[in-house]
Amino acid sequence: MNVLITSGGGAKGAFSVGALRQLMATTGIRSFDLISGTSTGALIAAMVAAGKIPAVTDIYLSNSNADILNKQNAIDNILNNKPYLYDTTPLENQIRQQMDAAAWNTIRQSSSVLCLNAVCLQTGRLSIFSSHPIQAGLHYDNLVINSTDMLVKALQSSSNQAVFMPPVTINGLQYVDGGNREVIPTRTVVTNLPPGQEHRIYILSNNPDAQQPGNSNYTGLLDVLLRAVTIFIQDVRENDLEVLRNFQQTATAPVRVYYISPEAELDPDFPTGLRFDRLLMQAWMKQGQLRAKTILQQYPDGNW
């Protein structure tokens, strides 16, 4: 089976789009048997499943912050019990434009299985919204997408970073960004790959493999918060990758993993990925393309 895993990372998803385009050009792969995405990776995953590769490229090259977020008055939101800093109506409008009835029909009629990660605030558990039923897992709950509207809400759930963006209500429960539990969504993959078969797993990560060193001293409130977010993301990523390594080591047939990530932090000042700068995203997309080309040429059997 050919598997695609796309990580969270906000605007840094441009790196994944560049890597994805190079991956498809190099391997000739046009579709994947299983696609697992978190946050911005969920948006990319859905576009891949719907066959909208040119469109997803245009999105990451043309958007600015105003096309994604409406900044709110933090004090007013606190006083009025609005649990977010940004209104995401622009993002919702873009999702609805891309994930219309035709896109949903393409996804649900495909043999590919699309999995979108979110976290339920009420249960605290990882929740997988999937285009087809998947195997039950100890570490996640499965909700099967049954309509265009549910697909849109699942994508909003996966990509709406808690506190920064509003939770999304589905069937009476509130959901937020899947990156709170999985930045690189591997648990669905290891649970749903048939044993005894050869698999090729392509991981597109928007964060470097190693923890980046910090400053000599942190004094500002926001600086401390963002550094803490960076450390949190790194810890979650390491756990995600360990799940996949354990699976690979115990598999009875070859599991070839192609891990494509930037060599350094793409946007050190905004580890949440909430800076949609067109010039930066253009540069990150080019980095993704070049990095994927290097990995796929140097390691034809995987780089793990």
PDB file of N, CA, C and O in Angstrom, residues 23 26-27 198-203 248 255-261 263 290-304:
ATOM      1  N   LEU A  23       7.161  14.620  -4.917  1.00  0.00           N
ATOM      2  CA  LEU A  23       6.922  13.196  -4.675  1.00  0.00           C
ATOM      3  C   LEU A  23       6.130  12.579  -5.813  1.00  0.00           C
ATOM      4  O   LEU A  23       6.479  11.503  -6.338  1.00  0.00           O
ATOM      5  N   THR A  26       8.285  12.438  -9.016  1.00  0.00           N
ATOM      6  CA  THR A  26       9.381  11.464  -8.966  1.00  0.00           C
ATOM      7  C   THR A  26       8.881  10.031  -9.006  1.00  0.00           C
ATOM      8  O   THR A  26       9.444   9.186  -9.707  1.00  0.00           O
ATOM      9  N   THR A  27       7.827   9.748  -8.248  1.00  0.00           N
ATOM     10  CA  THR A  27       7.355   8.363  -8.114  1.00  0.00           C
ATOM     11  C   THR A  27       6.281   7.991  -9.118  1.00  0.00           C
ATOM     12  O   THR A  27       6.033   6.804  -9.359  1.00  0.00           O
ATOM     13  N   GLU A 198       3.831  -5.487   1.945  1.00  0.00           N
ATOM     14  CA  GLU A 198       4.803  -4.407   1.828  1.00  0.00           C
ATOM     15  C   GLU A 198       4.074  -3.076   1.733  1.00  0.00           C
ATOM     16  O   GLU A 198       3.061  -2.958   1.039  1.00  0.00           O
ATOM     17  N   HIS A 199       4.588  -2.080   2.460  1.00  0.00           N
ATOM     18  CA  HIS A 199       3.975  -0.759   2.468  1.00  0.00           C
ATOM     19  C   HIS A 199       5.038   0.308   2.228  1.00  0.00           C
ATOM     20  O   HIS A 199       6.179   0.171   2.667  1.00  0.00           O
ATOM     21  N   ARG A 200       4.627   1.359   1.556  1.00  0.00           N
ATOM     22  CA  ARG A 200       5.468   2.542   1.385  1.00  0.00           C
ATOM     23  C   ARG A 200       4.747   3.718   2.033  1.00  0.00           C
ATOM     24  O   ARG A 200       3.629   4.052   1.640  1.00  0.00           O
ATOM     25  N   ILE A 201       5.403   4.319   3.023  1.00  0.00           N
ATOM     26  CA  ILE A 201       4.801   5.401   3.797  1.00  0.00           C
ATOM     27  C   ILE A 201       5.586   6.688   3.549  1.00  0.00           C
ATOM     28  O   ILE A 201       6.791   6.748   3.810  1.00  0.00           O
ATOM     29  N   TYR A 202       4.905   7.689   3.044  1.00  0.00           N
ATOM     30  CA  TYR A 202       5.529   8.975   2.751  1.00  0.00           C
ATOM     31  C   TYR A 202       5.056   9.988   3.796  1.00  0.00           C
ATOM     32  O   TYR A 202       3.859  10.301   3.868  1.00  0.00           O
ATOM     33  N   ILE A 203       5.988  10.482   4.608  1.00  0.00           N
ATOM     34  CA  ILE A 203       5.673  11.446   5.662  1.00  0.00           C
ATOM     35  C   ILE A 203       6.138  12.825   5.230  1.00  0.00           C
ATOM     36  O   ILE A 203       7.315  13.026   4.924  1.00  0.00           O
ATOM     37  N   GLN A 248       7.192  -0.424  12.309  1.00  0.00           N
ATOM     38  CA  GLN A 248       8.140  -0.834  11.273  1.00  0.00           C
ATOM     39  C   GLN A 248       9.041  -1.957  11.757  1.00  0.00           C
ATOM     40  O   GLN A 248       9.329  -2.915  11.020  1.00  0.00           O
ATOM     41  N   VAL A 255       8.405  -2.373   5.389  1.00  0.00           N
ATOM     42  CA  VAL A 255       7.689  -1.108   5.529  1.00  0.00           C
ATOM     43  C   VAL A 255       8.707  -0.008   5.232  1.00  0.00           C
ATOM     44  O   VAL A 255       9.575   0.282   6.050  1.00  0.00           O
ATOM     45  N   ARG A 256       8.626   0.567   4.058  1.00  0.00           N
ATOM     46  CA  ARG A 256       9.604   1.562   3.629  1.00  0.00           C
ATOM     47  C   ARG A 256       9.050   2.962   3.940  1.00  0.00           C
ATOM     48  O   ARG A 256       7.975   3.324   3.462  1.00  0.00           O
ATOM     49  N   VAL A 257       9.794   3.699   4.750  1.00  0.00           N
ATOM     50  CA  VAL A 257       9.354   5.016   5.201  1.00  0.00           C
ATOM     51  C   VAL A 257      10.220   6.094   4.561  1.00  0.00           C
ATOM     52  O   VAL A 257      11.451   6.037   4.638  1.00  0.00           O
ATOM     53  N   TYR A 258       9.570   7.067   3.949  1.00  0.00           N
ATOM     54  CA  TYR A 258      10.246   8.213   3.343  1.00  0.00           C
ATOM     55  C   TYR A 258       9.847   9.442   4.157  1.00  0.00           C
ATOM     56  O   TYR A 258       8.716   9.921   4.058  1.00  0.00           O
ATOM     57  N   TYR A 259      10.766   9.903   4.963  1.00  0.00           N
ATOM     58  CA  TYR A 259      10.493  10.997   5.898  1.00  0.00           C
ATOM     59  C   TYR A 259      11.080  12.290   5.345  1.00  0.00           C
ATOM     60  O   TYR A 259      12.302  12.430   5.235  1.00  0.00           O
ATOM     61  N   ILE A 260      10.217  13.223   4.982  1.00  0.00           N
ATOM     62  CA  ILE A 260      10.640  14.472   4.343  1.00  0.00           C
ATOM     63  C   ILE A 260      10.282  15.633   5.260  1.00  0.00           C
ATOM     64  O   ILE A 260       9.101  15.890   5.524  1.00  0.00           O
ATOM     65  N   SER A 261      11.299  16.320   5.760  1.00  0.00           N
ATOM     66  CA  SER A 261      11.094  17.439   6.673  1.00  0.00           C
ATOM     67  C   SER A 261      12.148  18.499   6.411  1.00  0.00           C
ATOM     68  O   SER A 261      13.213  18.203   5.853  1.00  0.00           O
ATOM     69  N   GLU A 263      15.262  21.042   7.156  1.00  0.00           N
ATOM     70  CA  GLU A 263      16.465  20.848   7.945  1.00  0.00           C
ATOM     71  C   GLU A 263      16.541  21.812   9.123  1.00  0.00           C
ATOM     72  O   GLU A 263      17.296  21.587  10.070  1.00  0.00           O
ATOM     73  N   LEU A 290      12.731  20.796  -3.140  1.00  0.00           N
ATOM     74  CA  LEU A 290      14.144  20.414  -3.192  1.00  0.00           C
ATOM     75  C   LEU A 290      14.467  19.330  -2.172  1.00  0.00           C
ATOM     76  O   LEU A 290      15.237  18.403  -2.456  1.00  0.00           O
ATOM     77  N   ARG A 291      13.880  19.445  -0.988  1.00  0.00           N
ATOM     78  CA  ARG A 291      14.140  18.439   0.057  1.00  0.00           C
ATOM     79  C   ARG A 291      13.588  17.077  -0.350  1.00  0.00           C
ATOM     80  O   ARG A 291      14.248  16.043  -0.176  1.00  0.00           O
ATOM     81  N   ALA A 292      12.394  17.061  -0.922  1.00  0.00           N
ATOM     82  CA  ALA A 292      11.809  15.799  -1.380  1.00  0.00           C
ATOM     83  C   ALA A 292      12.642  15.188  -2.496  1.00  0.00           C
ATOM     84  O   ALA A 292      12.867  13.963  -2.533  1.00  0.00           O
ATOM     85  N   LYS A 293      13.104  16.013  -3.408  1.00  0.00           N
ATOM     86  CA  LYS A 293      13.927  15.517  -4.515  1.00  0.00           C
ATOM     87  C   LYS A 293      15.190  14.861  -3.989  1.00  0.00           C
ATOM     88  O   LYS A 293      15.576  13.772  -4.440  1.00  0.00           O
ATOM     89  N   THR A 294      15.828  15.488  -3.001  1.00  0.00           N
ATOM     90  CA  THR A 294      17.046  14.929  -2.410  1.00  0.00           C
ATOM     91  C   THR A 294      16.784  13.592  -1.734  1.00  0.00           C
ATOM     92  O   THR A 294      17.501  12.612  -1.958  1.00  0.00           O
ATOM     93  N   ILE A 295      15.757  13.544  -0.894  1.00  0.00           N
ATOM     94  CA  ILE A 295      15.446  12.317  -0.147  1.00  0.00           C
ATOM     95  C   ILE A 295      15.096  11.176  -1.097  1.00  0.00           C
ATOM     96  O   ILE A 295      15.603  10.049  -0.958  1.00  0.00           O
ATOM     97  N   LEU A 296      14.250  11.431  -2.055  1.00  0.00           N
ATOM     98  CA  LEU A 296      13.778  10.365  -2.938  1.00  0.00           C
ATOM     99  C   LEU A 296      14.877   9.857  -3.870  1.00  0.00           C
ATOM    100  O   LEU A 296      14.880   8.679  -4.241  1.00  0.00           O
ATOM    101  N   GLN A 297      15.800  10.727  -4.225  1.00  0.00           N
ATOM    102  CA  GLN A 297      16.915  10.300  -5.078  1.00  0.00           C
ATOM    103  C   GLN A 297      17.976   9.552  -4.279  1.00  0.00           C
ATOM    104  O   GLN A 297      18.493   8.523  -4.744  1.00  0.00           O
ATOM    105  N   GLN A 298      18.290  10.031  -3.105  1.00  0.00           N
ATOM    106  CA  GLN A 298      19.345   9.411  -2.308  1.00  0.00           C
ATOM    107  C   GLN A 298      18.895   8.137  -1.604  1.00  0.00           C
ATOM    108  O   GLN A 298      19.721   7.251  -1.350  1.00  0.00           O
ATOM    109  N   TYR A 299      17.618   8.049  -1.307  1.00  0.00           N
ATOM    110  CA  TYR A 299      17.120   6.898  -0.544  1.00  0.00           C
ATOM    111  C   TYR A 299      15.921   6.261  -1.243  1.00  0.00           C
ATOM    112  O   TYR A 299      14.762   6.395  -0.804  1.00  0.00           O
ATOM    113  N   PRO A 300      16.146   5.551  -2.341  1.00  0.00           N
ATOM    114  CA  PRO A 300      15.033   4.963  -3.086  1.00  0.00           C
ATOM    115  C   PRO A 300      14.245   3.914  -2.303  1.00  0.00           C
ATOM    116  O   PRO A 300      13.100   3.612  -2.643  1.00  0.00           O
ATOM    117  N   ASP A 301      14.855   3.353  -1.253  1.00  0.00           N
ATOM    118  CA  ASP A 301      14.176   2.349  -0.436  1.00  0.00           C
ATOM    119  C   ASP A 301      13.753   2.904   0.919  1.00  0.00           C
ATOM    120  O   ASP A 301      13.478   2.149   1.860  1.00  0.00           O
ATOM    121  N   GLY A 302      13.743   4.227   1.054  1.00  0.00           N
ATOM    122  CA  GLY A 302      13.353   4.852   2.324  1.00  0.00           C
ATOM    123  C   GLY A 302      14.553   5.336   3.093  1.00  0.00           C
ATOM    124  O   GLY A 302      15.655   4.789   2.957  1.00  0.00           O
ATOM    125  N   ASN A 303      14.358   6.368   3.912  1.00  0.00           N
ATOM    126  CA  ASN A 303      15.472   6.939   4.679  1.00  0.00           C
ATOM    127  C   ASN A 303      15.371   6.675   6.174  1.00  0.00           C
ATOM    128  O   ASN A 303      16.000   7.334   6.975  1.00  0.00           O
ATOM    129  N   TRP A 304      14.587   5.650   6.558  1.00  0.00           N
ATOM    130  CA  TRP A 304      14.559   5.189   7.949  1.00  0.00           C
ATOM    131  C   TRP A 304      15.239   3.838   8.002  1.00  0.00           C
ATOM    132  O   TRP A 304      14.967   2.949   7.237  1.00  0.00           O
TER     133      TRP A 304
END
